[in-house]
XYZ file of C-alpha atoms in Angstrom:
301
model
C -0.528 -0.276 0.233
C 0.953 3.348 -0.385
C 2.078 6.224 1.555
C -0.781 7.670 1.889
C -3.168 5.133 2.685
C -0.611 4.026 6.085
C -1.426 7.468 7.105
C -4.250 7.667 10.290
C -6.064 10.656 11.248
C -3.380 11.901 14.049
C -0.480 13.867 13.023
C 1.058 16.605 14.149
C -2.888 18.711 13.452
C -6.125 18.297 13.651
C -8.107 15.673 10.937
C -11.867 16.384 9.445
C -12.761 13.509 11.215
C -12.096 14.322 15.125
C -12.059 18.337 15.257
C -14.672 18.566 17.902
C -13.370 15.658 19.520
C -9.627 17.373 18.900
C -10.628 21.108 20.368
C -12.674 19.387 23.500
C -8.983 18.954 24.414
C -7.008 22.199 22.858
C -10.024 24.618 24.809
C -7.323 24.940 28.100
C -4.847 26.579 26.428
C -8.101 30.042 26.595
C -7.855 29.319 22.438
C -10.637 27.626 20.118
C -13.398 27.597 17.521
C -17.119 28.280 18.220
C -20.074 25.916 16.869
C -20.798 28.393 13.392
C -16.494 27.954 12.564
C -16.362 24.393 13.412
C -20.051 23.459 11.528
C -18.370 25.858 7.923
C -14.973 24.198 8.215
C -16.429 20.755 8.401
C -17.687 21.661 5.076
C -15.014 23.793 3.269
C -12.257 20.866 4.652
C -14.754 17.960 2.785
C -14.953 20.321 -0.144
C -11.161 20.549 -0.330
C -10.544 17.215 0.327
C -12.771 15.878 -2.434
C -11.724 18.607 -5.002
C -7.443 18.158 -3.683
C -8.535 14.144 -3.694
C -6.493 14.304 0.191
C -6.855 10.990 1.816
C -7.626 12.265 4.734
C -7.225 16.868 5.582
C -5.708 18.418 8.335
C -7.111 21.882 9.815
C -4.073 23.783 11.214
C -4.849 26.832 12.539
C -6.746 29.918 12.683
C -4.504 33.502 12.094
C -6.286 36.615 12.746
C -6.954 40.144 11.564
C -7.878 43.218 11.834
C -10.534 43.035 9.451
C -10.767 38.748 8.503
C -8.899 35.881 10.345
C -6.689 33.512 8.316
C -8.726 29.674 8.400
C -5.005 27.227 7.566
C -5.582 23.732 6.451
C -3.477 21.431 5.100
C -3.036 17.662 3.104
C 0.349 15.277 2.987
C 0.827 14.721 -0.342
C 3.831 11.219 -0.706
C 8.043 13.112 -1.333
C 11.377 11.066 -2.915
C 11.761 11.883 0.636
C 11.974 10.520 3.912
C 9.384 13.027 4.975
C 6.202 13.012 2.885
C 5.185 17.109 2.044
C 2.900 19.370 3.454
C 0.552 21.309 1.142
C -0.891 24.079 3.073
C -4.244 26.256 1.948
C -6.365 29.326 3.845
C -9.512 30.723 3.537
C -10.435 33.855 5.040
C -13.481 33.355 6.798
C -16.951 31.740 6.238
C -19.287 32.539 3.451
C -22.698 31.960 2.776
C -23.036 28.615 0.160
C -27.196 28.175 -0.899
C -25.449 24.126 -1.961
C -24.789 23.312 1.103
C -27.521 25.965 2.800
C -24.643 27.649 5.268
C -21.770 29.102 5.391
C -18.317 27.329 4.581
C -15.316 27.786 3.933
C -13.395 28.446 0.608
C -9.412 26.981 0.558
C -6.901 28.457 -2.219
C -3.202 27.489 -2.295
C -1.134 28.879 -0.197
C 1.778 29.414 -2.185
C 5.603 29.197 -0.501
C 7.581 32.192 -0.469
C 11.349 31.183 -2.331
C 13.715 32.305 0.461
C 14.712 34.834 -0.965
C 11.454 37.254 -0.386
C 11.201 35.364 2.873
C 14.835 37.633 4.080
C 13.431 40.818 3.394
C 10.136 40.165 5.291
C 12.262 38.599 8.566
C 11.774 40.499 10.724
C 10.311 43.610 9.522
C 6.650 42.959 10.134
C 5.022 43.359 13.547
C 1.735 44.516 12.799
C -1.025 42.310 12.438
C -2.325 40.940 9.954
C -4.965 42.662 8.001
C -6.447 39.587 6.535
C -6.472 40.756 2.463
C -3.638 38.252 1.125
C -3.347 40.978 -1.244
C -2.078 43.513 0.389
C 1.147 45.229 -0.886
C 3.721 45.436 1.797
C 6.972 46.308 0.411
C 5.021 49.040 -2.397
C 7.708 50.069 -4.590
C 10.179 53.044 -4.426
C 9.118 56.154 -6.444
C 11.240 57.967 -8.739
C 11.541 60.695 -5.847
C 13.109 58.409 -3.824
C 15.778 57.578 -5.995
C 19.069 59.695 -5.947
C 19.876 61.628 -8.946
C 21.595 59.550 -11.506
C 21.306 55.574 -10.263
C 18.810 54.120 -12.706
C 15.453 53.006 -10.862
C 15.084 49.639 -9.306
C 12.187 47.369 -8.809
C 11.830 45.792 -6.159
C 9.296 42.932 -6.030
C 6.058 43.340 -5.339
C 5.523 41.355 -1.853
C 1.712 40.444 -0.486
C -0.035 39.733 2.627
C -0.213 36.033 1.314
C 3.845 36.173 1.397
C 3.922 37.938 5.058
C 1.301 34.468 5.490
C 3.562 31.691 3.901
C 6.234 32.994 5.506
C 4.576 33.067 9.204
C 2.914 29.579 8.634
C 6.404 28.122 7.972
C 7.953 29.431 10.813
C 5.560 28.753 12.828
C 5.272 24.737 11.241
C 8.697 24.271 12.093
C 9.197 25.379 15.783
C 5.913 22.957 16.571
C 4.201 20.533 15.154
C 4.395 18.215 18.126
C 4.053 14.006 18.535
C 4.813 11.635 20.774
C 7.290 9.903 20.448
C 7.153 6.233 19.077
C 4.057 7.159 17.116
C 6.114 8.066 13.399
C 8.288 5.245 11.389
C 10.324 4.857 8.929
C 9.721 1.755 6.700
C 11.681 -0.514 4.568
C 11.228 2.631 1.704
C 13.280 4.762 4.240
C 9.769 6.464 4.237
C 8.119 8.484 7.332
C 5.353 6.915 8.335
C 2.448 6.539 11.001
C 3.853 3.231 13.595
C 1.176 1.175 13.884
C 2.414 -0.365 16.783
C 2.024 2.392 18.815
C -0.446 3.018 21.755
C 0.015 5.912 23.284
C 2.132 7.237 25.747
C 1.437 5.937 29.625
C 1.452 8.585 32.300
C 5.463 8.592 33.693
C 6.589 8.559 29.753
C 4.508 11.542 28.901
C 5.631 13.509 32.333
C 9.014 14.237 30.726
C 9.463 15.984 27.695
C 11.714 13.995 26.208
C 8.956 12.050 24.824
C 7.369 15.213 22.396
C 9.009 15.205 18.201
C 8.795 17.830 16.128
C 7.136 16.383 12.926
C 9.647 17.470 10.695
C 12.623 16.602 8.937
C 15.195 16.056 11.690
C 18.556 18.819 12.331
C 20.075 17.159 15.049
C 23.452 15.480 13.467
C 22.586 12.060 15.753
C 18.663 12.434 14.553
C 20.547 12.193 10.487
C 23.164 9.952 11.099
C 19.419 7.482 12.493
C 18.122 7.699 9.839
C 20.459 7.471 7.048
C 21.217 3.769 8.830
C 20.321 0.654 7.350
C 18.559 -0.448 10.642
C 16.848 3.019 11.177
C 13.215 1.516 10.575
C 13.319 0.097 14.116
C 14.802 3.079 15.813
C 12.301 5.183 17.561
C 14.825 7.860 17.922
C 14.697 9.570 14.313
C 13.332 12.330 14.900
C 14.364 15.891 16.478
C 12.539 15.868 20.057
C 11.669 18.705 21.968
C 12.798 19.128 24.573
C 16.250 20.580 23.192
C 14.763 23.420 21.571
C 15.887 26.995 22.481
C 15.451 28.327 24.494
C 14.841 26.496 27.649
C 11.573 26.373 29.198
C 9.997 27.816 25.597
C 7.510 24.261 26.428
C 4.348 24.056 29.302
C 3.134 20.672 30.152
C 0.062 20.338 32.040
C -1.575 16.951 32.623
C -5.359 17.178 33.106
C -6.913 16.051 36.101
C -8.286 12.827 35.340
C -4.324 11.981 33.843
C -5.303 11.095 30.788
C -4.688 14.072 28.674
C -1.083 15.778 28.165
C -1.205 18.852 26.791
C 1.734 21.670 25.434
C 2.303 24.799 25.106
C 4.264 26.631 22.836
C 5.490 29.822 24.577
C 7.267 31.467 21.141
C 4.270 30.918 19.215
C 1.607 31.535 21.824
C -1.382 30.023 20.761
C 0.115 26.976 19.750
C -1.546 23.548 21.722
C -0.579 20.019 21.733
C -1.985 17.226 23.419
C -2.027 13.572 23.601
C -4.495 11.228 25.109
C -2.411 8.853 27.022
C -1.961 5.142 26.254
C -4.301 5.838 23.320
C -3.407 6.831 20.067
C -4.797 9.949 19.765
C -3.106 13.149 19.400
C -2.722 16.569 17.199
C -2.295 20.313 18.122
C -3.106 24.258 15.967
C -2.295 27.303 16.529
C -4.816 29.855 16.718
C -3.233 33.394 17.809
C -1.852 36.424 16.193
C 0.888 34.968 14.067
C 3.601 37.231 16.069
C 6.289 35.601 17.730
C 7.675 35.960 21.069
C 10.090 37.459 20.645
C 11.158 38.600 24.634
C 10.722 34.621 25.690
C 14.659 34.080 26.191
C 14.331 37.063 28.291
C 11.328 36.361 30.825
C 12.199 33.374 31.219
C 14.597 32.850 34.616
């Protein structure tokens, strides 16, 4: 069977069928979606799944805008490398759908921003998102701004959609948490869900070492582990979140019944991950303003 056939509902996002269940476990973070949003997303994500022919579709999160909010989803595509590729989509708030007889979300593909354009946006914009993907960010300099005798330098126009793409990629790289052992390398050297994973125990889940990033690893020991011929037997082929910097950037909480553990990112306020202990249910979502907490290193003891 193909990689996509082996993907279960639980990766680092929230699968369509588990939206209400997932939000039940992350609502303690203070951010959630209302009934109308969940109903509209259910319709919109179902259409997206059908149109793009995904086996699974995931809700990634919501980024606040001053006029409209951005809703972000993704599907997984096969890759020639170890990791499946996340294909992201965005919608700007609900729209009324006559066929659905209610509000739905129209998702469009989120284009990946080139690296050279991302460099221009780094640490330049701290104002809130507006909610208009076509809003121009960096206007082309006028002739009056040119030095006398200098040729007019044309700057590539960048839009809020570019900033949104860069922000989503940054947040996803720094978060996207999954329990240790939930993913594995198969005999094709592809990352797939581990069918033998039965969930973390209470004692295991008390440590940050029990959680990893669902992304291509950057730690040298993890890269070496993936390169080994017997890598499929190694549960440590992903970067552990306990190595994240600054130290203390994750807040862990166990619920009163000691059956669900949640992790909140203090670097990207609004990201929450959950895992129902001794089960295969886990996921995460980001609901925030898209601003990184750059002052965190100076706040932590």
